[in-house]
Tab-separated table of C-alpha atoms in Angstrom:
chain	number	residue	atom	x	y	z
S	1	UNK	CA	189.042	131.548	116.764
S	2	UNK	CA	192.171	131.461	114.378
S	3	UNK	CA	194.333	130.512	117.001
S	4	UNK	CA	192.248	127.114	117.803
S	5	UNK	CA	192.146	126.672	113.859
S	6	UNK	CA	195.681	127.263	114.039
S	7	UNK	CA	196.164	124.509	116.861
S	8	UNK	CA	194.158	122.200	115.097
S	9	UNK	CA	196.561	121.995	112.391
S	10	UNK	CA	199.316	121.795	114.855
S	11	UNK	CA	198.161	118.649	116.238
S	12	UNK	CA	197.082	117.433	113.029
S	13	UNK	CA	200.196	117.739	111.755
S	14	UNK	CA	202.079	116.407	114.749
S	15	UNK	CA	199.363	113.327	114.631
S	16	UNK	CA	200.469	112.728	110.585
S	17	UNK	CA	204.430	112.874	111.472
S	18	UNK	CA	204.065	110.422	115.067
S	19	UNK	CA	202.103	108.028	112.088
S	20	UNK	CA	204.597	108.213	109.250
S	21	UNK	CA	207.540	107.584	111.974
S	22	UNK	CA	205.934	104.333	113.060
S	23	UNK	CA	205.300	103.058	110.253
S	24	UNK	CA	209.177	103.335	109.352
S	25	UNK	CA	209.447	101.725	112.627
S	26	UNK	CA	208.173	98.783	112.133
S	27	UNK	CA	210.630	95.975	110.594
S	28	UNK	CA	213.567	95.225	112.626
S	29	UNK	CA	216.808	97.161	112.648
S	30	UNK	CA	219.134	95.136	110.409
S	31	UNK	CA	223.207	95.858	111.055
S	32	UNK	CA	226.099	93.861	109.125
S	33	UNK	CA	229.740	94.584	108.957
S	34	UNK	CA	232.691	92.450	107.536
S	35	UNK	CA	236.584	92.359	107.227
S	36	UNK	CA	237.099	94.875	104.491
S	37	UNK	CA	240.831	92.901	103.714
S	38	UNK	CA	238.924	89.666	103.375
S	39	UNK	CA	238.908	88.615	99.159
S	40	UNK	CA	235.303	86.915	99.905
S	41	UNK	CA	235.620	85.208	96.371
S	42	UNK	CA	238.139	82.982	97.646
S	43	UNK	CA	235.065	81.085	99.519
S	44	UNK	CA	233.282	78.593	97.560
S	45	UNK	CA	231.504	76.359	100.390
S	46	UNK	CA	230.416	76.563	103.745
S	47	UNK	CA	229.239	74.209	106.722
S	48	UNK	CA	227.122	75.381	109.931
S	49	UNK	CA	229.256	74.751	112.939
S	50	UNK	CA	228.325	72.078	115.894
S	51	UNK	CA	226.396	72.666	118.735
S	52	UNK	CA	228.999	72.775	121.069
S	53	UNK	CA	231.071	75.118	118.804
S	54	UNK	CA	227.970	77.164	118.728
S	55	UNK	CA	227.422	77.119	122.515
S	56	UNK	CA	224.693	74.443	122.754
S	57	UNK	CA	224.939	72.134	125.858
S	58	UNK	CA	221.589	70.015	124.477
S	59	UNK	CA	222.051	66.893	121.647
S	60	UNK	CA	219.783	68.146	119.387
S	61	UNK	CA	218.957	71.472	116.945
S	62	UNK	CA	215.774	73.400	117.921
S	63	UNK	CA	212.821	73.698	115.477
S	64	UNK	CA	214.155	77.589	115.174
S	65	UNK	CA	217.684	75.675	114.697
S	66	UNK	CA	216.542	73.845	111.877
S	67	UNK	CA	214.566	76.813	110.264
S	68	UNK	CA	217.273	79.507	110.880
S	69	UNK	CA	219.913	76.665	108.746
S	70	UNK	CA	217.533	75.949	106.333
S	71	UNK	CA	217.250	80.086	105.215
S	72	UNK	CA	220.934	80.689	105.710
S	73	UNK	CA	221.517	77.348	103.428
S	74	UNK	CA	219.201	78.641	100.852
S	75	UNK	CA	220.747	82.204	100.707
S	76	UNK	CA	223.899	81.009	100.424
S	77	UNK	CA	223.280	79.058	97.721
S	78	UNK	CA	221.487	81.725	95.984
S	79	UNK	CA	224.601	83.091	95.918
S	80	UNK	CA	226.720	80.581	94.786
S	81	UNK	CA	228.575	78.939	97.637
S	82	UNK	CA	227.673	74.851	98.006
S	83	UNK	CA	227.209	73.323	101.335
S	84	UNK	CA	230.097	70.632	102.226
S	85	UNK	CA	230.702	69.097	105.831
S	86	UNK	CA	234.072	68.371	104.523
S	87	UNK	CA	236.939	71.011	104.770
S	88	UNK	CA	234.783	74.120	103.932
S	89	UNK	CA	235.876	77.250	103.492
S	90	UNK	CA	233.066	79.428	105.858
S	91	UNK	CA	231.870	78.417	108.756
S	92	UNK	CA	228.366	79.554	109.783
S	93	UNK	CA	227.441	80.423	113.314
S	94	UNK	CA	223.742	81.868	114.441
S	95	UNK	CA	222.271	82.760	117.172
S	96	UNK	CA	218.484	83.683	118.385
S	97	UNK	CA	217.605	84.877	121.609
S	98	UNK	CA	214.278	87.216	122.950
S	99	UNK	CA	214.262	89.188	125.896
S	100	UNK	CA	211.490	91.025	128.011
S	101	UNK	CA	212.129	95.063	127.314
S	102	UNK	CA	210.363	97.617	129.078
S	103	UNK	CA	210.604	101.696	127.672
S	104	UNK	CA	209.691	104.170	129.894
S	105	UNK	CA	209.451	107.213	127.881
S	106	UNK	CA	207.662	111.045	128.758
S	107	UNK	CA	205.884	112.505	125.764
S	108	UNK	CA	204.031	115.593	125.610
S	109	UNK	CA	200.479	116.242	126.308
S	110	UNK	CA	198.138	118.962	125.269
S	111	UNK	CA	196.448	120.556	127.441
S	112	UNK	CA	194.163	123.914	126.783
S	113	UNK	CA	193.330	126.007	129.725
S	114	UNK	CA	190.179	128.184	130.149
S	115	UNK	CA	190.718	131.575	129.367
S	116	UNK	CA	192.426	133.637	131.767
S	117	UNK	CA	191.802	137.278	132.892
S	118	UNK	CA	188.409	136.821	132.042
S	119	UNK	CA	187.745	140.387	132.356
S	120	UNK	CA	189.608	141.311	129.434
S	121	UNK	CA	189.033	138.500	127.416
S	122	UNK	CA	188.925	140.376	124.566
S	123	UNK	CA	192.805	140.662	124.512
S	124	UNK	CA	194.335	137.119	125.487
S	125	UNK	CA	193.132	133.905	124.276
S	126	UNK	CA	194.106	130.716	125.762
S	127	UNK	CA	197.483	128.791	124.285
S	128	UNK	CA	198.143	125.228	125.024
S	129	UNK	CA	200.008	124.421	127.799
S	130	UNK	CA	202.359	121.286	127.350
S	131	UNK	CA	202.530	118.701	130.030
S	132	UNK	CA	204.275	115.479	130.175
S	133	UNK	CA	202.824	111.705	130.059
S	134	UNK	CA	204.977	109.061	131.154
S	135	UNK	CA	203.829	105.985	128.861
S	136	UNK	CA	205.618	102.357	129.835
S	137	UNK	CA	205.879	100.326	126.527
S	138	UNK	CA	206.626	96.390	127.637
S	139	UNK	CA	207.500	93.774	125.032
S	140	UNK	CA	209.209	91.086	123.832
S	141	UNK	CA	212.414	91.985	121.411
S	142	UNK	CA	214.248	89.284	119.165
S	143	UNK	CA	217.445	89.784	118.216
S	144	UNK	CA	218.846	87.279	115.703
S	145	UNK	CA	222.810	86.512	114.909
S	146	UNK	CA	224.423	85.236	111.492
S	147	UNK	CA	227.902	84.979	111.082
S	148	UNK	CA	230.461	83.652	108.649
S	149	UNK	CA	233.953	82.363	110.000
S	150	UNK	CA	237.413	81.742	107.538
S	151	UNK	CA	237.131	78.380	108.607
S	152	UNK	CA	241.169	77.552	107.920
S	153	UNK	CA	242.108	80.822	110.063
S	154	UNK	CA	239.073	81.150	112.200
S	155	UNK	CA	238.571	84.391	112.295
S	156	UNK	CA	234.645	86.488	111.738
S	157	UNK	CA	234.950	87.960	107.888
S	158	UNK	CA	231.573	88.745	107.922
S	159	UNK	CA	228.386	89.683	110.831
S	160	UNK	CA	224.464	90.107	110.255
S	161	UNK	CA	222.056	91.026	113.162
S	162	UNK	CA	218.791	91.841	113.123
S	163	UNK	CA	217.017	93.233	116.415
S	164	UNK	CA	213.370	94.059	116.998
S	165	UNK	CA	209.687	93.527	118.122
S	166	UNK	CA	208.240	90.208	118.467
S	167	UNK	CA	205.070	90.526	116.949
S	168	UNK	CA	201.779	88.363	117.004
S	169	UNK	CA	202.417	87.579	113.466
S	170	UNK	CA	205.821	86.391	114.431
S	171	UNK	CA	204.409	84.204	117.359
S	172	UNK	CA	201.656	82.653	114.855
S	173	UNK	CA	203.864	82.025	112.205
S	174	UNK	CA	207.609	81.605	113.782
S	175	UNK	CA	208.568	79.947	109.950
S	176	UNK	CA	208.259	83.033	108.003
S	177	UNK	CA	209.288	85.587	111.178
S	178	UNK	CA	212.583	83.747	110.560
S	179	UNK	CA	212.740	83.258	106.902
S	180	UNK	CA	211.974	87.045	106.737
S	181	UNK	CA	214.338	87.813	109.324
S	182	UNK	CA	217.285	85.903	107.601
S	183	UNK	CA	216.087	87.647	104.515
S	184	UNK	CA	216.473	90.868	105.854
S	185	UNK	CA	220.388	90.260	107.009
S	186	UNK	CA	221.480	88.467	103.800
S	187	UNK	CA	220.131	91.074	101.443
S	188	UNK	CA	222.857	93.057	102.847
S	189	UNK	CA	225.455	90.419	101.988
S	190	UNK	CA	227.076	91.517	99.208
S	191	UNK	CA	229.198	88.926	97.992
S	192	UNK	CA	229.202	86.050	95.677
S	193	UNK	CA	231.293	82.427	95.802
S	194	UNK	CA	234.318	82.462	93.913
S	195	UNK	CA	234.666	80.675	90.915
């Protein structure tokens, strides 16, 4: 009897820990990185770059196009830098594709077996044995580009990204999935236009 009470708490346990870990899970995985010899306060304005420069074969910008410049414009400017289409100093490029993922992963299973050597059953008590599930996870993951370009040298100072799950809530409200998203990246920015 204490060893199924002490299984029970095993898998409670277990159960409480698989929980808390997907609940960290669940925003996307934000990266940035930018050229440490860069003096970022030299940069006072900025301008997106043009569909061709950004590798866009069609004439026009995307509703996610326009959405995606509208947060980067108003970050940007929350920090200080004005937008100019004449001779700025950063040039933003972005970038927002989704692909079809599918995880195949084995996790264990449970399993407890009837008691064996029934005849002295007094003496051995049944232990879980641990078997294998293979679970396939398919889904759609976004992964979402932002960078900033010395527009007189051309060369990447600074790189956001953020990668993950494309939710329901993201489907039904596309607006905020990218306002959040852009969000996410810039509150890792941590620079301010010169003055």
């Amino acid at each position: 009897m204490q060893m199924f009470k002490q299984i029970g708490r095993l898998a409670t346990a277990l159960a409480v820990t698989l929980g808390l870990a997907a609940c960290a899970a669940v925003g996307p995985d934000i990266r940035t990185d930018y050229d440490s010899t860069v003096d970022f306060t030299a940069f006072r304005t900025f301008a997106f770059m043009d569909r061709a420069e950004r590798g866009q074969v069609r004439s026009y910008d995307t509703l996610v196009d326009r959405r995606i410049m509208a947060a980067v414009t108003r970050e940007l400017e929350a920090r200080g830098y004005r937008q100019a289409e004449a001779a700025p100093d950063l040039l933003v490029n972005f970038a927002m594709l989704t692909e079809d993922v599918q995880e195949v992963r084995a996790v264990p299973a449970t399993v407890v077996p009837p008691p064996w050597y029934g005849w002295r059953g007094g003496y051995y008590y049944p232990w879980p044995a641990y078997t294998y599930e293979t679970r396939v996870d398919s889904y759609q993951r976004g992964t979402l580009f932002v960078d900033l370009v010395d527009a007189e040298r051309r060369q990447l100072v600074w790189e956001g990204r953020a990668v993950g799950r494309v939710t329901r809530a993201a489907r039904e409200d596309p607006a905020a999935a990218v306002e959040n998203g852009v969000g996410e990246i810039f509150a890792r920015f941590p620079f301010r236009a010169g003055p």
